[in-house]
PDB file of C-alpha atoms in Angstrom:
ATOM      1  CA  MET A1319      -4.163 105.913  36.761  1.00  0.00           C
ATOM      2  CA  SER A1320      -2.460 108.433  35.367  1.00  0.00           C
ATOM      3  CA  GLY A1321       0.703 108.749  33.092  1.00  0.00           C
ATOM      4  CA  THR A1322       4.215 110.191  34.390  1.00  0.00           C
ATOM      5  CA  GLY A1323       3.235 113.405  32.831  1.00  0.00           C
ATOM      6  CA  GLY A1324       0.175 113.146  35.844  1.00  0.00           C
ATOM      7  CA  ALA A1325      -1.981 113.365  32.828  1.00  0.00           C
ATOM      8  CA  PRO A1326      -5.046 110.994  32.599  1.00  0.00           C
ATOM      9  CA  THR A1327      -4.111 107.313  30.473  1.00  0.00           C
ATOM     10  CA  THR A1328      -8.016 106.152  30.659  1.00  0.00           C
ATOM     11  CA  ARG A1329      -6.879 104.193  27.703  1.00  0.00           C
ATOM     12  CA  PRO A1330     -10.149 102.797  25.326  1.00  0.00           C
ATOM     13  CA  ASP A1331      -8.670  99.293  23.212  1.00  0.00           C
ATOM     14  CA  PRO A1332      -6.627  98.504  21.476  1.00  0.00           C
ATOM     15  CA  PRO A1333      -5.712 100.531  17.960  1.00  0.00           C
ATOM     16  CA  ASP A1334      -6.916  99.197  15.060  1.00  0.00           C
ATOM     17  CA  PRO A1335      -3.601  97.236  13.594  1.00  0.00           C
ATOM     18  CA  HIS A1336      -3.711  99.298  10.616  1.00  0.00           C
ATOM     19  CA  HIS A1337      -3.353 102.790  12.075  1.00  0.00           C
ATOM     20  CA  GLY A1338      -0.803 101.793  14.846  1.00  0.00           C
ATOM     21  CA  PRO A1339       0.383 104.990  17.109  1.00  0.00           C
ATOM     22  CA  GLY A1340       0.187 108.873  15.215  1.00  0.00           C
ATOM     23  CA  GLY A1341      -2.756 107.113  13.841  1.00  0.00           C
ATOM     24  CA  PRO A1342      -6.413 108.102  13.000  1.00  0.00           C
ATOM     25  CA  ALA A1343      -7.727 105.756  15.333  1.00  0.00           C
ATOM     26  CA  ASP A1344      -4.175 106.639  17.753  1.00  0.00           C
ATOM     27  CA  GLN A1345      -6.476 109.825  18.361  1.00  0.00           C
ATOM     28  CA  GLY A1346      -7.121 111.009  21.888  1.00  0.00           C
ATOM     29  CA  ARG A1347      -4.402 109.092  23.778  1.00  0.00           C
ATOM     30  CA  PRO A1348      -2.335 111.521  25.860  1.00  0.00           C
ATOM     31  CA  VAL A1349       0.502 113.026  24.055  1.00  0.00           C
ATOM     32  CA  ASP A1350       2.968 113.801  27.066  1.00  0.00           C
ATOM     33  CA  ARG A1351       3.652 110.327  28.431  1.00  0.00           C
ATOM     34  CA  ALA A1352       6.906 111.757  30.104  1.00  0.00           C
ATOM     35  CA  GLY A1353       6.385 115.439  31.464  1.00  0.00           C
ATOM     36  CA  PRO A1354       9.267 117.677  32.200  1.00  0.00           C
ATOM     37  CA  ASP A1355      11.180 115.088  30.286  1.00  0.00           C
ATOM     38  CA  ALA A1356       9.015 116.163  26.784  1.00  0.00           C
ATOM     39  CA  ALA A1357      11.805 117.343  26.013  1.00  0.00           C
ATOM     40  CA  ALA A1358      13.945 114.912  24.705  1.00  0.00           C
ATOM     41  CA  ARG A1359      11.964 112.282  24.539  1.00  0.00           C
ATOM     42  CA  PRO A1360      13.105 108.958  21.826  1.00  0.00           C
ATOM     43  CA  GLY A1361      12.773 109.727  18.647  1.00  0.00           C
ATOM     44  CA  ASP A1362      13.719 113.145  18.701  1.00  0.00           C
ATOM     45  CA  ASP A1363      17.583 112.198  19.347  1.00  0.00           C
ATOM     46  CA  PRO A1364      18.674 108.821  17.445  1.00  0.00           C
ATOM     47  CA  HIS A1365      21.055 108.901  21.855  1.00  0.00           C
ATOM     48  CA  GLY A1366      18.539 111.433  23.750  1.00  0.00           C
ATOM     49  CA  PRO A1367      20.766 112.168  26.805  1.00  0.00           C
ATOM     50  CA  ALA A1368      21.600 109.870  29.165  1.00  0.00           C
ATOM     51  CA  THR A1369      19.953 111.276  32.348  1.00  0.00           C
ATOM     52  CA  THR A1370      15.690 110.396  30.963  1.00  0.00           C
ATOM     53  CA  ALA A1371      16.730 106.894  29.099  1.00  0.00           C
ATOM     54  CA  VAL A1372      15.912 104.012  30.697  1.00  0.00           C
ATOM     55  CA  LEU A1373      16.885 102.104  28.101  1.00  0.00           C
ATOM     56  CA  ASP A1374      20.041 103.645  25.675  1.00  0.00           C
ATOM     57  CA  VAL A1375      21.711 101.545  22.281  1.00  0.00           C
ATOM     58  CA  ARG A1376      24.120 102.773  20.640  1.00  0.00           C
ATOM     59  CA  ASP A1377      25.595 101.903  17.508  1.00  0.00           C
ATOM     60  CA  VAL A1378      25.214  99.077  18.601  1.00  0.00           C
ATOM     61  CA  HIS A1379      26.437  95.025  16.268  1.00  0.00           C
ATOM     62  CA  ARG A1380      26.327  92.217  17.280  1.00  0.00           C
ATOM     63  CA  THR A1381      28.214  89.756  14.847  1.00  0.00           C
ATOM     64  CA  HIS A1382      28.837  85.929  15.288  1.00  0.00           C
ATOM     65  CA  GLY A1383      31.754  83.841  14.290  1.00  0.00           C
ATOM     66  CA  SER A1384      34.291  85.770  11.837  1.00  0.00           C
ATOM     67  CA  GLY A1385      35.864  84.842   8.340  1.00  0.00           C
ATOM     68  CA  ASP A1386      33.417  83.171   5.425  1.00  0.00           C
ATOM     69  CA  ALA A1387      31.509  81.819   8.927  1.00  0.00           C
ATOM     70  CA  ALA A1388      30.029  85.895  10.226  1.00  0.00           C
ATOM     71  CA  VAL A1389      26.901  85.873  11.272  1.00  0.00           C
ATOM     72  CA  HIS A1390      25.688  89.668  11.174  1.00  0.00           C
ATOM     73  CA  ALA A1391      22.825  89.717  13.715  1.00  0.00           C
ATOM     74  CA  LEU A1392      23.071  93.677  14.583  1.00  0.00           C
ATOM     75  CA  ARG A1393      24.143  96.473  12.351  1.00  0.00           C
ATOM     76  CA  GLY A1394      24.000  99.821  14.318  1.00  0.00           C
ATOM     77  CA  VAL A1395      21.422  99.138  15.913  1.00  0.00           C
ATOM     78  CA  SER A1396      20.435 103.307  18.109  1.00  0.00           C
ATOM     79  CA  LEU A1397      17.576 102.713  20.998  1.00  0.00           C
ATOM     80  CA  THR A1398      16.347 105.166  23.733  1.00  0.00           C
ATOM     81  CA  VAL A1399      13.255 104.166  25.709  1.00  0.00           C
ATOM     82  CA  ALA A1400      12.583 106.682  27.603  1.00  0.00           C
ATOM     83  CA  PRO A1401      10.756 106.827  31.032  1.00  0.00           C
ATOM     84  CA  GLY A1402       6.585 105.529  30.477  1.00  0.00           C
ATOM     85  CA  GLU A1403       6.934 103.771  27.208  1.00  0.00           C
ATOM     86  CA  LEU A1404       6.659 101.560  25.448  1.00  0.00           C
ATOM     87  CA  VAL A1405       8.776 100.089  21.849  1.00  0.00           C
ATOM     88  CA  ALA A1406       7.216  96.911  20.543  1.00  0.00           C
ATOM     89  CA  VAL A1407       9.361  95.671  18.225  1.00  0.00           C
ATOM     90  CA  MET A1408       8.568  93.813  14.766  1.00  0.00           C
ATOM     91  CA  GLY A1409      10.094  92.001  11.832  1.00  0.00           C
ATOM     92  CA  PRO A1410      10.557  88.804  10.264  1.00  0.00           C
ATOM     93  CA  SER A1411      12.421  85.925  11.813  1.00  0.00           C
ATOM     94  CA  GLY A1412      16.449  86.346  11.761  1.00  0.00           C
ATOM     95  CA  SER A1413      15.928  90.038  12.110  1.00  0.00           C
ATOM     96  CA  GLY A1414      17.557  90.587  15.421  1.00  0.00           C
ATOM     97  CA  LYS A1415      14.607  91.430  17.682  1.00  0.00           C
ATOM     98  CA  SER A1416      15.469  88.514  20.407  1.00  0.00           C
ATOM     99  CA  THR A1417      19.313  89.802  19.945  1.00  0.00           C
ATOM    100  CA  LEU A1418      18.668  93.231  20.572  1.00  0.00           C
ATOM    101  CA  LEU A1419      16.277  92.147  23.624  1.00  0.00           C
ATOM    102  CA  ALA A1420      19.740  89.858  25.106  1.00  0.00           C
ATOM    103  CA  LEU A1421      22.203  92.653  24.992  1.00  0.00           C
ATOM    104  CA  ALA A1422      20.016  95.420  26.454  1.00  0.00           C
ATOM    105  CA  GLY A1423      19.217  92.903  29.641  1.00  0.00           C
ATOM    106  CA  GLY A1424      22.907  92.737  29.592  1.00  0.00           C
ATOM    107  CA  LEU A1425      21.909  88.204  28.701  1.00  0.00           C
ATOM    108  CA  ASP A1426      24.621  88.562  25.682  1.00  0.00           C
ATOM    109  CA  GLY A1427      27.276  91.598  24.820  1.00  0.00           C
ATOM    110  CA  PRO A1428      27.621  92.793  21.450  1.00  0.00           C
ATOM    111  CA  THR A1429      30.448  93.872  19.309  1.00  0.00           C
ATOM    112  CA  ALA A1430      31.327  97.054  18.762  1.00  0.00           C
ATOM    113  CA  GLY A1431      28.569  99.518  20.656  1.00  0.00           C
ATOM    114  CA  GLU A1432      27.190 100.826  23.889  1.00  0.00           C
ATOM    115  CA  ILE A1433      24.811  99.675  26.055  1.00  0.00           C
ATOM    116  CA  ARG A1434      23.461 101.835  28.936  1.00  0.00           C
ATOM    117  CA  VAL A1435      20.007 101.339  31.532  1.00  0.00           C
ATOM    118  CA  GLU A1436      19.627 103.748  33.145  1.00  0.00           C
ATOM    119  CA  GLY A1437      22.718 105.463  32.667  1.00  0.00           C
ATOM    120  CA  GLN A1438      25.002 102.766  33.289  1.00  0.00           C
ATOM    121  CA  ALA A1439      27.323 101.431  30.475  1.00  0.00           C
ATOM    122  CA  LEU A1440      26.897  97.787  31.030  1.00  0.00           C
ATOM    123  CA  GLY A1441      30.413  96.613  29.255  1.00  0.00           C
ATOM    124  CA  ALA A1442      32.017  98.600  31.852  1.00  0.00           C
ATOM    125  CA  LEU A1443      30.226  96.536  35.184  1.00  0.00           C
ATOM    126  CA  ASP A1444      32.152  93.363  35.874  1.00  0.00           C
ATOM    127  CA  PRO A1445      29.720  90.508  36.016  1.00  0.00           C
ATOM    128  CA  ARG A1446      28.326  91.203  40.259  1.00  0.00           C
ATOM    129  CA  ALA A1447      27.787  94.260  39.655  1.00  0.00           C
ATOM    130  CA  LEU A1448      26.030  93.336  36.413  1.00  0.00           C
ATOM    131  CA  ALA A1449      24.015  90.086  37.999  1.00  0.00           C
ATOM    132  CA  ARG A1450      23.067  93.422  41.190  1.00  0.00           C
ATOM    133  CA  LEU A1451      21.525  95.445  37.946  1.00  0.00           C
ATOM    134  CA  ARG A1452      19.924  92.108  36.622  1.00  0.00           C
ATOM    135  CA  ARG A1453      17.623  91.516  39.691  1.00  0.00           C
ATOM    136  CA  ARG A1454      17.184  94.789  40.756  1.00  0.00           C
ATOM    137  CA  ARG A1455      16.175  97.193  37.283  1.00  0.00           C
ATOM    138  CA  ILE A1456      15.639  94.867  34.219  1.00  0.00           C
ATOM    139  CA  GLY A1457      13.244  92.526  33.696  1.00  0.00           C
ATOM    140  CA  TYR A1458      12.312  89.853  31.705  1.00  0.00           C
ATOM    141  CA  ILE A1459      10.211  87.560  30.178  1.00  0.00           C
ATOM    142  CA  PHE A1460      11.887  84.751  28.221  1.00  0.00           C
ATOM    143  CA  GLN A1461      10.118  83.494  25.163  1.00  0.00           C
ATOM    144  CA  ASN A1462      11.317  79.746  26.981  1.00  0.00           C
ATOM    145  CA  LEU A1463      10.034  81.079  29.874  1.00  0.00           C
ATOM    146  CA  ASN A1464      12.793  79.314  31.871  1.00  0.00           C
ATOM    147  CA  LEU A1465      11.619  78.406  35.332  1.00  0.00           C
ATOM    148  CA  LEU A1466      13.002  76.253  38.114  1.00  0.00           C
ATOM    149  CA  GLY A1467      11.000  73.143  37.877  1.00  0.00           C
ATOM    150  CA  SER A1468      11.727  72.297  42.310  1.00  0.00           C
ATOM    151  CA  LEU A1469      10.830  75.911  43.038  1.00  0.00           C
ATOM    152  CA  THR A1470       6.826  76.250  43.065  1.00  0.00           C
ATOM    153  CA  ALA A1471       5.342  79.616  41.262  1.00  0.00           C
ATOM    154  CA  ALA A1472       5.300  81.765  44.490  1.00  0.00           C
ATOM    155  CA  GLU A1473       8.844  80.544  44.699  1.00  0.00           C
ATOM    156  CA  ASN A1474       9.893  81.217  41.263  1.00  0.00           C
ATOM    157  CA  VAL A1475       8.136  84.925  40.977  1.00  0.00           C
ATOM    158  CA  ALA A1476       9.958  85.518  44.329  1.00  0.00           C
ATOM    159  CA  LEU A1477      13.623  84.387  43.756  1.00  0.00           C
ATOM    160  CA  PRO A1478      14.548  87.344  42.069  1.00  0.00           C
ATOM    161  CA  LEU A1479      13.933  89.458  45.932  1.00  0.00           C
ATOM    162  CA  GLU A1480      15.372  86.846  47.842  1.00  0.00           C
ATOM    163  CA  LEU A1481      18.443  86.817  45.666  1.00  0.00           C
ATOM    164  CA  ASP A1482      18.177  90.186  45.941  1.00  0.00           C
ATOM    165  CA  GLY A1483      19.202  90.757  50.077  1.00  0.00           C
ATOM    166  CA  VAL A1484      14.633  90.835  49.546  1.00  0.00           C
ATOM    167  CA  GLY A1485      13.361  88.897  53.405  1.00  0.00           C
ATOM    168  CA  VAL A1486      11.641  85.220  52.451  1.00  0.00           C
ATOM    169  CA  ARG A1487       8.578  86.970  53.826  1.00  0.00           C
ATOM    170  CA  GLN A1488       8.491  89.531  52.235  1.00  0.00           C
ATOM    171  CA  GLY A1489       9.883  88.453  49.020  1.00  0.00           C
ATOM    172  CA  ARG A1490       6.884  86.125  49.092  1.00  0.00           C
ATOM    173  CA  ARG A1491       4.037  88.205  50.163  1.00  0.00           C
ATOM    174  CA  ALA A1492       5.502  90.129  46.857  1.00  0.00           C
ATOM    175  CA  ALA A1493       4.890  87.691  43.924  1.00  0.00           C
ATOM    176  CA  ARG A1494       1.812  86.958  45.343  1.00  0.00           C
ATOM    177  CA  THR A1495       0.266  90.068  44.530  1.00  0.00           C
ATOM    178  CA  ALA A1496       2.209  89.840  41.592  1.00  0.00           C
ATOM    179  CA  LEU A1497       0.858  86.426  41.349  1.00  0.00           C
ATOM    180  CA  ALA A1498      -2.953  88.172  41.706  1.00  0.00           C
ATOM    181  CA  GLU A1499      -1.756  90.003  38.699  1.00  0.00           C
ATOM    182  CA  VAL A1500      -1.851  87.709  36.514  1.00  0.00           C
ATOM    183  CA  GLY A1501      -4.599  86.324  37.771  1.00  0.00           C
ATOM    184  CA  LEU A1502      -2.940  83.419  39.843  1.00  0.00           C
ATOM    185  CA  ALA A1503      -3.472  84.088  43.276  1.00  0.00           C
ATOM    186  CA  GLU A1504      -5.188  80.611  43.818  1.00  0.00           C
ATOM    187  CA  LEU A1505      -1.636  78.731  42.010  1.00  0.00           C
ATOM    188  CA  GLY A1506       1.398  80.022  43.924  1.00  0.00           C
ATOM    189  CA  ASP A1507       2.029  76.270  45.183  1.00  0.00           C
ATOM    190  CA  ARG A1508       2.089  74.520  42.278  1.00  0.00           C
ATOM    191  CA  PHE A1509       5.314  73.452  40.651  1.00  0.00           C
ATOM    192  CA  PRO A1510       5.739  74.424  36.902  1.00  0.00           C
ATOM    193  CA  ASP A1511       4.974  70.786  35.946  1.00  0.00           C
ATOM    194  CA  GLN A1512       1.785  71.182  37.540  1.00  0.00           C
ATOM    195  CA  LEU A1513       0.193  74.233  35.150  1.00  0.00           C
ATOM    196  CA  SER A1514      -0.501  74.443  31.878  1.00  0.00           C
ATOM    197  CA  GLY A1515       1.853  76.847  29.433  1.00  0.00           C
ATOM    198  CA  GLY A1516      -0.747  79.519  29.570  1.00  0.00           C
ATOM    199  CA  GLN A1517      -0.064  79.514  33.441  1.00  0.00           C
ATOM    200  CA  GLN A1518       3.725  78.796  33.429  1.00  0.00           C
ATOM    201  CA  GLN A1519       4.125  81.478  30.868  1.00  0.00           C
ATOM    202  CA  ARG A1520       2.252  84.911  33.501  1.00  0.00           C
ATOM    203  CA  VAL A1521       4.155  83.148  36.108  1.00  0.00           C
ATOM    204  CA  ALA A1522       6.823  84.221  34.139  1.00  0.00           C
ATOM    205  CA  ILE A1523       5.413  87.702  33.269  1.00  0.00           C
ATOM    206  CA  ALA A1524       4.631  88.157  36.903  1.00  0.00           C
ATOM    207  CA  ARG A1525       8.193  86.976  37.839  1.00  0.00           C
ATOM    208  CA  ALA A1526       9.681  89.931  34.969  1.00  0.00           C
ATOM    209  CA  LEU A1527       7.302  92.086  36.631  1.00  0.00           C
ATOM    210  CA  VAL A1528       7.965  91.684  40.733  1.00  0.00           C
ATOM    211  CA  GLY A1529       9.414  95.071  42.380  1.00  0.00           C
ATOM    212  CA  GLU A1530      10.570  97.423  40.956  1.00  0.00           C
ATOM    213  CA  ARG A1531      11.708  97.571  37.612  1.00  0.00           C
ATOM    214  CA  ARG A1532      12.623  99.925  35.376  1.00  0.00           C
ATOM    215  CA  LEU A1533      13.134  97.802  32.369  1.00  0.00           C
ATOM    216  CA  VAL A1534      10.083  95.198  31.431  1.00  0.00           C
ATOM    217  CA  LEU A1535      11.840  93.639  27.937  1.00  0.00           C
ATOM    218  CA  ALA A1536       9.194  90.928  27.002  1.00  0.00           C
ATOM    219  CA  ASP A1537      10.441  88.404  23.927  1.00  0.00           C
ATOM    220  CA  GLU A1538       6.246  87.749  22.465  1.00  0.00           C
ATOM    221  CA  PRO A1539       5.221  86.987  26.172  1.00  0.00           C
ATOM    222  CA  THR A1540       1.217  86.649  24.820  1.00  0.00           C
ATOM    223  CA  GLY A1541       2.605  83.554  22.405  1.00  0.00           C
ATOM    224  CA  ALA A1542       1.318  80.390  24.652  1.00  0.00           C
ATOM    225  CA  LEU A1543      -1.508  82.818  25.680  1.00  0.00           C
ATOM    226  CA  ASP A1544      -4.999  83.038  24.888  1.00  0.00           C
ATOM    227  CA  SER A1545      -6.531  86.338  22.981  1.00  0.00           C
ATOM    228  CA  GLN A1546      -8.748  87.303  26.290  1.00  0.00           C
ATOM    229  CA  THR A1547      -5.485  86.388  27.668  1.00  0.00           C
ATOM    230  CA  GLY A1548      -2.556  87.956  26.343  1.00  0.00           C
ATOM    231  CA  GLU A1549      -5.099  91.296  26.100  1.00  0.00           C
ATOM    232  CA  ALA A1550      -5.490  91.448  30.316  1.00  0.00           C
ATOM    233  CA  VAL A1551      -1.553  90.516  30.250  1.00  0.00           C
ATOM    234  CA  LEU A1552      -0.899  93.555  27.908  1.00  0.00           C
ATOM    235  CA  ARG A1553      -2.370  96.259  29.944  1.00  0.00           C
ATOM    236  CA  LEU A1554      -0.694  94.940  32.936  1.00  0.00           C
ATOM    237  CA  LEU A1555       1.838  95.572  31.336  1.00  0.00           C
ATOM    238  CA  ARG A1556       0.404  99.223  29.871  1.00  0.00           C
ATOM    239  CA  ARG A1557       0.272 100.267  33.091  1.00  0.00           C
ATOM    240  CA  ARG A1558       3.581  99.470  34.847  1.00  0.00           C
ATOM    241  CA  VAL A1559       4.863 101.047  31.697  1.00  0.00           C
ATOM    242  CA  ASP A1560       1.762 104.509  32.481  1.00  0.00           C
ATOM    243  CA  ALA A1561       3.511 104.210  36.664  1.00  0.00           C
ATOM    244  CA  GLY A1562       7.385 105.113  34.864  1.00  0.00           C
ATOM    245  CA  ALA A1563       9.339 101.886  33.588  1.00  0.00           C
ATOM    246  CA  ALA A1564      10.027 101.573  31.040  1.00  0.00           C
ATOM    247  CA  ALA A1565       9.345  99.072  28.563  1.00  0.00           C
ATOM    248  CA  VAL A1566      10.472  97.027  24.898  1.00  0.00           C
ATOM    249  CA  LEU A1567       7.738  94.229  23.684  1.00  0.00           C
ATOM    250  CA  VAL A1568       9.130  92.018  20.960  1.00  0.00           C
ATOM    251  CA  THR A1569       6.081  90.808  18.493  1.00  0.00           C
ATOM    252  CA  HIS A1570       4.336  89.359  15.782  1.00  0.00           C
ATOM    253  CA  GLU A1571       0.971  91.007  16.535  1.00  0.00           C
ATOM    254  CA  ALA A1572       0.597  93.872  15.301  1.00  0.00           C
ATOM    255  CA  ARG A1573      -3.073  94.175  17.389  1.00  0.00           C
ATOM    256  CA  HIS A1574      -0.528  93.519  20.277  1.00  0.00           C
ATOM    257  CA  ALA A1575       2.143  96.337  19.005  1.00  0.00           C
ATOM    258  CA  GLY A1576      -0.696  98.591  18.691  1.00  0.00           C
ATOM    259  CA  TRP A1577      -0.673  99.434  22.612  1.00  0.00           C
ATOM    260  CA  ALA A1578       2.556 100.671  21.890  1.00  0.00           C
ATOM    261  CA  ASP A1579       3.910 104.837  21.907  1.00  0.00           C
ATOM    262  CA  ARG A1580       6.090 103.522  19.050  1.00  0.00           C
ATOM    263  CA  VAL A1581       6.417 100.223  16.763  1.00  0.00           C
ATOM    264  CA  VAL A1582       9.901 100.100  15.616  1.00  0.00           C
ATOM    265  CA  PHE A1583      11.474  97.590  12.656  1.00  0.00           C
ATOM    266  CA  LEU A1584      14.830  95.223  11.921  1.00  0.00           C
ATOM    267  CA  ARG A1585      14.907  94.165   8.991  1.00  0.00           C
ATOM    268  CA  ASP A1586      18.551  92.075   8.311  1.00  0.00           C
ATOM    269  CA  GLY A1587      19.556  92.902  12.025  1.00  0.00           C
ATOM    270  CA  VAL A1588      18.756  96.751  10.774  1.00  0.00           C
ATOM    271  CA  MET A1589      16.652  98.669  12.805  1.00  0.00           C
ATOM    272  CA  VAL A1590      14.338 101.249  10.523  1.00  0.00           C
ATOM    273  CA  ASP A1591      12.522 103.772  13.079  1.00  0.00           C
ATOM    274  CA  SER A1592       9.002 104.423  12.033  1.00  0.00           C
ATOM    275  CA  THR A1593       5.442 106.368  13.657  1.00  0.00           C
ATOM    276  CA  ALA A1594       3.479 105.461  10.809  1.00  0.00           C
ATOM    277  CA  PRO A1595       0.235 103.833  10.578  1.00  0.00           C
ATOM    278  CA  LEU A1596       1.177  99.797  10.913  1.00  0.00           C
ATOM    279  CA  GLY A1597      -0.664  99.005   7.662  1.00  0.00           C
ATOM    280  CA  SER A1598       2.235 100.761   5.891  1.00  0.00           C
ATOM    281  CA  VAL A1599       4.955  97.199   7.736  1.00  0.00           C
ATOM    282  CA  GLU A1600       5.130  96.069   4.609  1.00  0.00           C
ATOM    283  CA  GLN A1601       6.736  98.490   2.510  1.00  0.00           C
ATOM    284  CA  LEU A1602       9.246  99.514   5.589  1.00  0.00           C
ATOM    285  CA  LEU A1603       9.778  95.602   5.634  1.00  0.00           C
ATOM    286  CA  ALA A1604      11.087  95.628   2.474  1.00  0.00           C
ATOM    287  CA  GLY A1605      13.556  98.580   3.075  1.00  0.00           C
ATOM    288  CA  SER A1606      11.537 101.340   2.324  1.00  0.00           C
ATOM    289  CA  GLY A1607      13.549 104.365   3.815  1.00  0.00           C
ATOM    290  CA  ARG A1608      16.474 102.543   5.255  1.00  0.00           C
TER     291      ARG A1608
END
């Protein structure tokens, strides 16, 4: 397996939770994942060139309601994610993590600011064009799964491809390949209510990864999985990123964030970007560096 820059990316076990990306346990990991675009990687410039970023979130605000009842879910958040980069987002409940993913995936619109996916401003798209971009470019792993009970596992996974004009036979073949990647090769003909919660979670993950998705947005994707299956899912996500996709992972688990290239922190809708060891999470979430 190799990264986008061509360097070997054989990955040891996830780093110790007390040493996040950039910490002592990160020694030996490849530095350059973006090859010729490395000079423009996120972190150097909070906005980054739109031509090199898969996801570009620019000074985004999201406010629900108005007046005294207004809730400010996000306050001036900026984030870029490059090809070959996995970014973990951490923070307490209510900090705006799921709101950020919904905006990045075009499922909601910002009150102010701009979001671009591969240079395309989501706010400039009409509903049909936005739906087409989501089907082709964005894979979303929802907390509540959103599987269709009337479709089998294989049909659920193939649905985005078939809606985009892929033939039924080709779509089902791709779906079964994706199901095999998450360990469900034999369960493609079962309906969601015939699967366990963890199996349903893996079907949802396969649906998010099927096809040529350039941006994968994962909202607590291992929440319903045992630790061994969860680690297998993170390896799969990591392989997809190392092959050139970009991903944003919302997680409460430091050991899961250890698979990321970068960890950012949200508190009260404000983002703190840090490459510090994960042992400093408490300090960051208390407001240090804001």
